[in-house]
Short mmCIF file of C-alpha atoms in Angstrom, two decimals:
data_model
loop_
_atom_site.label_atom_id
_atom_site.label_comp_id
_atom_site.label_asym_id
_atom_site.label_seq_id
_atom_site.Cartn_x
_atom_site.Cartn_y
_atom_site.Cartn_z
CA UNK A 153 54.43 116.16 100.48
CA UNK A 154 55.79 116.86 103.89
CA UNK A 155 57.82 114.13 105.59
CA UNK A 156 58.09 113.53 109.34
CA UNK A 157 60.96 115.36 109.50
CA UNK A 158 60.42 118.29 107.01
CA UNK A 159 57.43 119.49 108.55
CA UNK A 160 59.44 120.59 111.58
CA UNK A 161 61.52 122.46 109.40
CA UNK A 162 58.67 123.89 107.48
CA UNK A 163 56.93 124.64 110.33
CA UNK A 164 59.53 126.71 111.99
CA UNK A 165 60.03 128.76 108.98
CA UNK A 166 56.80 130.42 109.00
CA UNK A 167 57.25 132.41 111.14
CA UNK A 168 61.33 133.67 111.57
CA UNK A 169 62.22 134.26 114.53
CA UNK A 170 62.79 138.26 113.75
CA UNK A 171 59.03 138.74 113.51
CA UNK A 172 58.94 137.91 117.35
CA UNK A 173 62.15 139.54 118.31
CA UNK A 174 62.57 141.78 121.43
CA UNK A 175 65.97 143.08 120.28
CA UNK A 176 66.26 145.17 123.26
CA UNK A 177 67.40 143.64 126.34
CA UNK A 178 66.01 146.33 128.59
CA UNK A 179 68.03 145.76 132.39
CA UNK A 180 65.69 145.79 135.14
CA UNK A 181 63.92 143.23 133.01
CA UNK A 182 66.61 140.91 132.34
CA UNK A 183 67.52 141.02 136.47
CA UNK A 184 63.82 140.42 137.03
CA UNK A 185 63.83 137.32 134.82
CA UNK A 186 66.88 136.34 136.41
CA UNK A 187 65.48 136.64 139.70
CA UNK A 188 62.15 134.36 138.72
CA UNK A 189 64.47 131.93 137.48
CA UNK A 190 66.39 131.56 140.71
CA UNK A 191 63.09 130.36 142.77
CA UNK A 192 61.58 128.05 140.14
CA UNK A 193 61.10 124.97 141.46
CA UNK A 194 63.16 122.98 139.16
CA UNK A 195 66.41 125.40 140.37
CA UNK A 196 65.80 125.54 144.02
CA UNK A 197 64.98 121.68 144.23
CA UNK A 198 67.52 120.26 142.47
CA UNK A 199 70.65 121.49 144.46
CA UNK A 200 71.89 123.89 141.80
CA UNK A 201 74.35 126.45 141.63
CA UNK A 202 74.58 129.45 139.15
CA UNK A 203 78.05 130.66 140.18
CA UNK A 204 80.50 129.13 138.02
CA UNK A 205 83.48 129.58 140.00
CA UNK A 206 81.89 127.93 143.33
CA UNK A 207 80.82 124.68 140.80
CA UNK A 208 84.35 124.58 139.73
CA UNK A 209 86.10 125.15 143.14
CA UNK A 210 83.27 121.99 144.73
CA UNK A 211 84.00 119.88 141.77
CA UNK A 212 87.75 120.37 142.47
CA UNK A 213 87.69 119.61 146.05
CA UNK A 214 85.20 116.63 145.86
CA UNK A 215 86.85 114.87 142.80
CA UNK A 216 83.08 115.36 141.17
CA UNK A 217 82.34 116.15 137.27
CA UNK A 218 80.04 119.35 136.90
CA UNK A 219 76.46 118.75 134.89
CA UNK A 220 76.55 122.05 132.95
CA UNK A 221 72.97 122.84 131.80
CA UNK A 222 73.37 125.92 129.19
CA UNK A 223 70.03 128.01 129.75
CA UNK A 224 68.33 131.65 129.15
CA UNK A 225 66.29 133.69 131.45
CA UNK A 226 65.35 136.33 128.23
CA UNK A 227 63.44 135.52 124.43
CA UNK A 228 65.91 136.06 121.95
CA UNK B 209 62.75 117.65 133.37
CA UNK B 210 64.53 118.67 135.98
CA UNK B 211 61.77 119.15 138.25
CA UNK B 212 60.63 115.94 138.61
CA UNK B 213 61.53 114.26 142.22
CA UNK B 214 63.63 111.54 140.49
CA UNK B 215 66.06 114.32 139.29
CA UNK B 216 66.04 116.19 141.99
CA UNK B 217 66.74 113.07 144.04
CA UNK B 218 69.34 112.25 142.10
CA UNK B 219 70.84 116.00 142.07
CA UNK B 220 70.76 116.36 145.67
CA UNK B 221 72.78 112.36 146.03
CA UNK B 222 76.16 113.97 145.20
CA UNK B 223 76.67 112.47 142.11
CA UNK B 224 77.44 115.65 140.24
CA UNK B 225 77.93 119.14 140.41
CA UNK B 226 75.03 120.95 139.01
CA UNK B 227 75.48 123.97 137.58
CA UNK B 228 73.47 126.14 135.59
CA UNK B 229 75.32 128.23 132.89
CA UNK B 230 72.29 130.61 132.14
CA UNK B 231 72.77 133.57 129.84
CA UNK B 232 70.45 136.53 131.42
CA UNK B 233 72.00 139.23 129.08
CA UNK B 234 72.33 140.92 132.70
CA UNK B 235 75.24 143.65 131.54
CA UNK B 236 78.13 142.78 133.14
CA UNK B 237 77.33 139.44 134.68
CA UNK B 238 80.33 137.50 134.57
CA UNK B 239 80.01 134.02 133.02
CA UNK B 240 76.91 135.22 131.18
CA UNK B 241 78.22 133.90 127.65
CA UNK B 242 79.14 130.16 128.95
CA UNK B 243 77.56 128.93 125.94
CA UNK B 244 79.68 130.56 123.40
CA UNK B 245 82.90 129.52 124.95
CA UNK B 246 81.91 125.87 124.77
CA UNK B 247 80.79 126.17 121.38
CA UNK B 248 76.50 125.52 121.48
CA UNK B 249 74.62 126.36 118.84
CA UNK B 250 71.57 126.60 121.04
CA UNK B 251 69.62 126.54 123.97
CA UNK B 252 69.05 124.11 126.14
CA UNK B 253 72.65 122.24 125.97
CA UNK B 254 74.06 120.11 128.34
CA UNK B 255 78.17 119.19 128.65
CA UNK B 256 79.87 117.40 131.56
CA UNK B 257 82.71 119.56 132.65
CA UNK B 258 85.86 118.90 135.25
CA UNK B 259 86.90 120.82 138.01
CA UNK B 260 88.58 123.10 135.91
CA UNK B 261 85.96 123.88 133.50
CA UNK B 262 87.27 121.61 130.58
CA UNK B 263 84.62 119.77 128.74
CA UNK B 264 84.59 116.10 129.44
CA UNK B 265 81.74 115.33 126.83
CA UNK B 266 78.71 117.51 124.85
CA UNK B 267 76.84 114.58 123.99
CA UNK B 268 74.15 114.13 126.78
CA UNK B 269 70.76 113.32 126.09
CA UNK B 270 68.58 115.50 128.00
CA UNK B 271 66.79 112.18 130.28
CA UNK B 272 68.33 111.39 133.46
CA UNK B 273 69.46 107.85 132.30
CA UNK B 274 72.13 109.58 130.14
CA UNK B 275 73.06 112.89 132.74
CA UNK B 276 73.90 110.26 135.44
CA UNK B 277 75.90 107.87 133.24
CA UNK B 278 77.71 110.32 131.69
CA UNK B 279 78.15 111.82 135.33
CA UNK B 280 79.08 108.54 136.84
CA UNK B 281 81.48 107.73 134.05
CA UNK B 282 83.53 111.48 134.15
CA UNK B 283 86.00 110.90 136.84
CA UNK B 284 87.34 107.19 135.59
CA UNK B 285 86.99 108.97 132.15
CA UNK B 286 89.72 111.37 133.07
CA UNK B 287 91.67 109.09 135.25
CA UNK B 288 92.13 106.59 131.94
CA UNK B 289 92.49 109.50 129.63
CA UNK B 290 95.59 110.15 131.28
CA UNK B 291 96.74 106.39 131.33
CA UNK B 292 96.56 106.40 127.95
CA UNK B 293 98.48 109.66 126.88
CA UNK B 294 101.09 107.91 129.58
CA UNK B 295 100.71 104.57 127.12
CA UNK B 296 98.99 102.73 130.04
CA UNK B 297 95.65 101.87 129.21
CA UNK B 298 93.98 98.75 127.86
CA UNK B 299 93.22 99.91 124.21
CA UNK B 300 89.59 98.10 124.24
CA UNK B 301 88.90 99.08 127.16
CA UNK B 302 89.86 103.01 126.48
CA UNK B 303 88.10 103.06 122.68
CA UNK B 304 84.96 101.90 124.29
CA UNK B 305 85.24 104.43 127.22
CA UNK B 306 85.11 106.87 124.67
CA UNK B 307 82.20 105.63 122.58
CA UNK B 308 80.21 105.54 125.77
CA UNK B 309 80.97 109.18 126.55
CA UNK B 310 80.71 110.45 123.36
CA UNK B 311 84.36 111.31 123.03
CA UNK B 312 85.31 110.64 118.98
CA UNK B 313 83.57 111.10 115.85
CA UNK B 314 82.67 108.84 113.27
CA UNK B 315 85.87 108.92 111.45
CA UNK B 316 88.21 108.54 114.45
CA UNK B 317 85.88 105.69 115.79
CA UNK B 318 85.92 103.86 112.97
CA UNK B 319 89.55 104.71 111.88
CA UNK B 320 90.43 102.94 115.38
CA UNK B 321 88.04 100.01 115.61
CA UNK B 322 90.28 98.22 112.51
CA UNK B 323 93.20 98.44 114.93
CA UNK B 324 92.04 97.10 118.44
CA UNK B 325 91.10 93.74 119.61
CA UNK B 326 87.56 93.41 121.07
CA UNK B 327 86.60 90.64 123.23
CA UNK B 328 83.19 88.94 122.05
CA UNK B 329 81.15 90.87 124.12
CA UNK B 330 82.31 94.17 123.13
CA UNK B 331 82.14 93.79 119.64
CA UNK B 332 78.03 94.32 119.89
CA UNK B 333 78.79 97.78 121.67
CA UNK B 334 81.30 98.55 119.37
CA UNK B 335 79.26 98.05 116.28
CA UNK B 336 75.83 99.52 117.28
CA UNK B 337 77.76 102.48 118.80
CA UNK B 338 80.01 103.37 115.57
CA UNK B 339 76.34 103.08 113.94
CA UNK B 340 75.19 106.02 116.49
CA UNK B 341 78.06 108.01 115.22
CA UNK B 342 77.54 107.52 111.71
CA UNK B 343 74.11 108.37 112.43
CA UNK B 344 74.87 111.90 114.04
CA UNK B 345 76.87 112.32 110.97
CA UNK B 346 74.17 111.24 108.32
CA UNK B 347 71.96 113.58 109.96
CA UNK B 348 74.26 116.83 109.73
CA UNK B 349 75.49 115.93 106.06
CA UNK B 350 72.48 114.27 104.62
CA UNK B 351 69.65 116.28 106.24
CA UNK B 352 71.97 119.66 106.77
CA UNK B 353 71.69 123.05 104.65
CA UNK B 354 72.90 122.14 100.81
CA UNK B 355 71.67 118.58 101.17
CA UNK B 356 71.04 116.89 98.12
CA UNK B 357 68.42 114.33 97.07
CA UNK B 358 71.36 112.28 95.91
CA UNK B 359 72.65 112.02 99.35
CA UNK B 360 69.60 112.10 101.34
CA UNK B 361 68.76 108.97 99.24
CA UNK B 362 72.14 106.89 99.88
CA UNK B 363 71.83 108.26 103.49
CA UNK B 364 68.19 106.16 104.03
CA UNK B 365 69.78 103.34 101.86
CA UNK B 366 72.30 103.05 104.59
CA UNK B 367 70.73 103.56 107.65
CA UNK B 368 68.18 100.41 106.34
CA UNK B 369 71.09 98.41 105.17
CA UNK B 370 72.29 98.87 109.09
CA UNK B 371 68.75 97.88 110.17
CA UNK B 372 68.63 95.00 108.63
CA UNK B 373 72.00 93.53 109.84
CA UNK B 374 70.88 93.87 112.97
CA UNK B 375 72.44 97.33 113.83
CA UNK B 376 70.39 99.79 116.88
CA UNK B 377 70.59 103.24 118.01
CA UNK B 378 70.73 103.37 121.59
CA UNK B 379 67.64 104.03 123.50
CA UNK B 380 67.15 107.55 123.60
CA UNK B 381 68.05 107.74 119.79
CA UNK B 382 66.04 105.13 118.37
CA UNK B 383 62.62 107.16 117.73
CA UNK B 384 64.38 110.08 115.87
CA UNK B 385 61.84 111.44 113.50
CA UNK B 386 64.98 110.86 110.39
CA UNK B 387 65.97 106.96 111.45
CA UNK B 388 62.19 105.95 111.38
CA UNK B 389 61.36 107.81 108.16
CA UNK B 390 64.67 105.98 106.78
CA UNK B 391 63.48 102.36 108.15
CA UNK B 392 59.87 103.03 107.33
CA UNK B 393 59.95 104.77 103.67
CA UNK B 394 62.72 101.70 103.06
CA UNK B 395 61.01 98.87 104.56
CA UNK B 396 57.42 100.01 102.47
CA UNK B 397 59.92 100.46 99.34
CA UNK B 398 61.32 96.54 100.13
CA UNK B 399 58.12 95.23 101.36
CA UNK B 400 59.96 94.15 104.39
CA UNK B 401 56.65 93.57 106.65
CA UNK B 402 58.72 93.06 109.51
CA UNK B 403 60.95 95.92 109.51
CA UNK B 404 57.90 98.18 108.63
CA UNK B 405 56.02 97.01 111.13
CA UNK B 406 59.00 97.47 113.92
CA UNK B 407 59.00 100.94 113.57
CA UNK B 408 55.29 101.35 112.76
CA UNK B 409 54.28 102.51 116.24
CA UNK B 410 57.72 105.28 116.62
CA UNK B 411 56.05 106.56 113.07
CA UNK B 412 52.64 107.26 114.44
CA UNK B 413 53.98 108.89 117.56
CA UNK B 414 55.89 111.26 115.58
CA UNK B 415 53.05 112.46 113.15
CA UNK B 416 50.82 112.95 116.19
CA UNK B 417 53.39 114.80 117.80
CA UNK B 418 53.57 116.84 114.91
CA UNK B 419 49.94 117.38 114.13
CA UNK B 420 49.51 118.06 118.15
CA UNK B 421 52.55 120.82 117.89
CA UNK B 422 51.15 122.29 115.15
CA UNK B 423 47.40 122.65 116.47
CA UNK B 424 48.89 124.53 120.00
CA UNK B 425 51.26 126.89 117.63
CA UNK B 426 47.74 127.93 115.95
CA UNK B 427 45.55 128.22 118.76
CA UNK B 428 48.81 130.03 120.42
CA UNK B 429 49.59 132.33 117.37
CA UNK B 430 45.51 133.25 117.38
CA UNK B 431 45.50 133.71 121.23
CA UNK B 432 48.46 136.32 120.21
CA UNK B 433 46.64 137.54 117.58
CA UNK B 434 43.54 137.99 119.62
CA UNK B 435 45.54 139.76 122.35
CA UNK B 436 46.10 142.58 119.34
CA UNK B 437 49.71 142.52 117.29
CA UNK B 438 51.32 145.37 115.22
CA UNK B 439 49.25 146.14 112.26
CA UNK B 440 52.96 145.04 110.33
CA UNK B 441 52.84 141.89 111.88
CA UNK B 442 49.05 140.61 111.68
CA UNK B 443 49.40 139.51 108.36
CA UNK B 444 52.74 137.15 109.20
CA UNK B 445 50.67 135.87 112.26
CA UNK B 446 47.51 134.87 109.48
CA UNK B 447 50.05 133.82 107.16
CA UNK B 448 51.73 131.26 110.11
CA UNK B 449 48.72 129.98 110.84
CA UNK B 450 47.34 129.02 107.22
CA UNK B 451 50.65 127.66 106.50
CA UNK B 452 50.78 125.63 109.98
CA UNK B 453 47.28 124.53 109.45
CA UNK B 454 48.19 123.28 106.11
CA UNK B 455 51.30 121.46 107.33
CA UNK B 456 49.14 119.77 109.65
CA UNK B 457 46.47 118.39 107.55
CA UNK B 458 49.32 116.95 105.04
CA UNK B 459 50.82 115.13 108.21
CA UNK B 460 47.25 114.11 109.31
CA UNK B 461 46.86 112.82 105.18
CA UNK B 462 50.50 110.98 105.34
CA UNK B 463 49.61 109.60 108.90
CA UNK B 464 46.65 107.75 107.37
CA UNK B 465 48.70 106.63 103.90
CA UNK B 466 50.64 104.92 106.70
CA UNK B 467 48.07 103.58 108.71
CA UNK B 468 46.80 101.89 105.61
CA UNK B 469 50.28 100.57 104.54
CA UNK B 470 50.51 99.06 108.00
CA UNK B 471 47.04 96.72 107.41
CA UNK B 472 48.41 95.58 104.07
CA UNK B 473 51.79 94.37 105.73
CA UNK B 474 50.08 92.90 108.33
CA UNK B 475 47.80 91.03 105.76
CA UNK B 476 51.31 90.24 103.99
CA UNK B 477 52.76 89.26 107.14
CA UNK B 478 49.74 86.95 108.08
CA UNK B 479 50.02 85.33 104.63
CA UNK B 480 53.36 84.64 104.71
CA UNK B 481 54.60 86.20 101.82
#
């Protein structure tokens, strides 16, 4: 019998995650994803920067940590 | 998460620098692999970085309660960090910094514990949050690929035997699907009433969670299915949802075992015994 936890496991197995690849990242895509991403509300309200450099360079001059939030914009 | 107003109040106070390290597989893009150099398995991750891009901690919950203490605790994070390597912190004071952020591992925590001198009201937070870290490691070598029985066994043994003295996961960890199974399979194994019926109410959320899961992955996969799939891939889709179905109705069997093992500790309970 399934525990709690197993069926999670179970669950995801079904169905690997090569039977719904898109392998190919095709470009304009990608940039269009990219571009969706940038006015969703939870990006545009929050005070959020992409550029890594700039978060660095305000973090430096303000003596504030960074909140790093590792993301996609494409299905694997 | 982040688009609720009490982030987004809290992102725009200038607590933090938020940044988001999104991988667009844009060619060229620099930055684009963030998540590689920092060593994520997966996406979403979170990590509190310094100005220079050197990870502070990789242990945030994703709730705001954790972001904005880890946040809020960064900079005096750094500042001791380099008291101590200078030999000029408060040992307490710097172990338990590093608990709170997440900063050593179970061995190094408890290595370090036997050697430091904790007032009376830090030895509470010292104890639970060693637990926490012993947890996180349970979870990767008990429950982890090439897991045995064996261990999976002395792993539920122990997280129970921490229970019962009186040891807690923080917050945000204490309804993980693989501490209530532990406490609840243990507790029904003990006849501990009281311990059983603790977690009771965590165990029901997380079999309706997983029965509710599992119903929108079928009605999903047959919206897909519906929409018309490769003739290579139909069968995969039928067999995901007869296997998903399945999985659900042994969850929805298990929840009600449990339901019923919860009126005869009550009875228990009410009895006295």
């Amino acid at each position: 019998m399934q525990s709690m936890t197993g069926f999670a496991l179970a669950a995801a197995a079904l169905l690997a995650p090569s039977a719904l690849a898109q392998r190919t990242y095709d470009q304009e895509q990608m940039a269009a994803n990219f571009e969706e991403m940038l006015g969703h509300e939870w990006y545009t309200g929050g005070g959020w920067t992409v550029d890594f450099d700039a978060a660095k360079a305000k973090a430096k001059e303000s003596g504030l940590p960074i909140l790093a939030y590792f993301t996609r914009t494409y299905a694997p | 998460m982040f688009s609720t107003e009490e982030f987004q109040n809290w992102g725009k106070s200038g607590k933090a620098v938020l940044f988001a390290a999104v991988m667009t597989k844009i060619d060229g893009r620099e930055h684009d692999e963030l998540l590689r150099t920092y060593g994520f398995g997966g996406f979403p991750s979170l990590a509190i970085l310094d100005g220079d891009g050197e990870m502070v901690t990789n242990k945030v919950d994703r709730n705001l309660e954790s972001m904005a203490a880890k946040a809020g605790s960064a900079m005096g994070y750094l500042k001791m960090k380099a008291a101590a390597e200078a030999g000029d912190a408060d040992p307490a004071e710097w172990y338990l910094l590093r608990l709170r952020m997440g900063a050593m591992d179970f061995e190094t925590a408890s290595k370090e514990r036997e050697g430091i001198s904790f007032s009376a009201e830090q030895v509470a937070e010292v104890a639970n949050g060693v637990f926490a870290l012993e947890m996180a490691q349970l979870r990767s070598t008990a429950w982890g690929r090439g897991s045995t029985p064996e261990q999976r066994a002395a792993a539920e043994e122990r997280i129970y035997e921490a229970y019962t003295s009186g040891l807690r996961l923080p917050e945000s960890a204490r309804e993980h699907p693989l501490y209530i199974e532990a406490v609840v399979s243990k507790a029904k194994e003990h006849g501990n009433a009281e311990a059983f019926l603790d977690v009771f109410p965590a165990a029901v959320k997380i079999f309706e969670a997983n029965i509710a899961r599992s119903e929108s992955t079928v009605e999903r996969y047959k919206a897909t299915l519906e929409r018309g799939v490769a003739d290579n891939m139909k069968e995969r889709y039928e067999q995901a949802i007869e296997g998903m179905e399945k999985a659900a109705a042994q969850q929805a069997e298990q929840l009600a075992d449990l339901r019923k093992t919860a009126d005869e500790m009550r009875a228990k309970a009410k009895s006295g015994k």
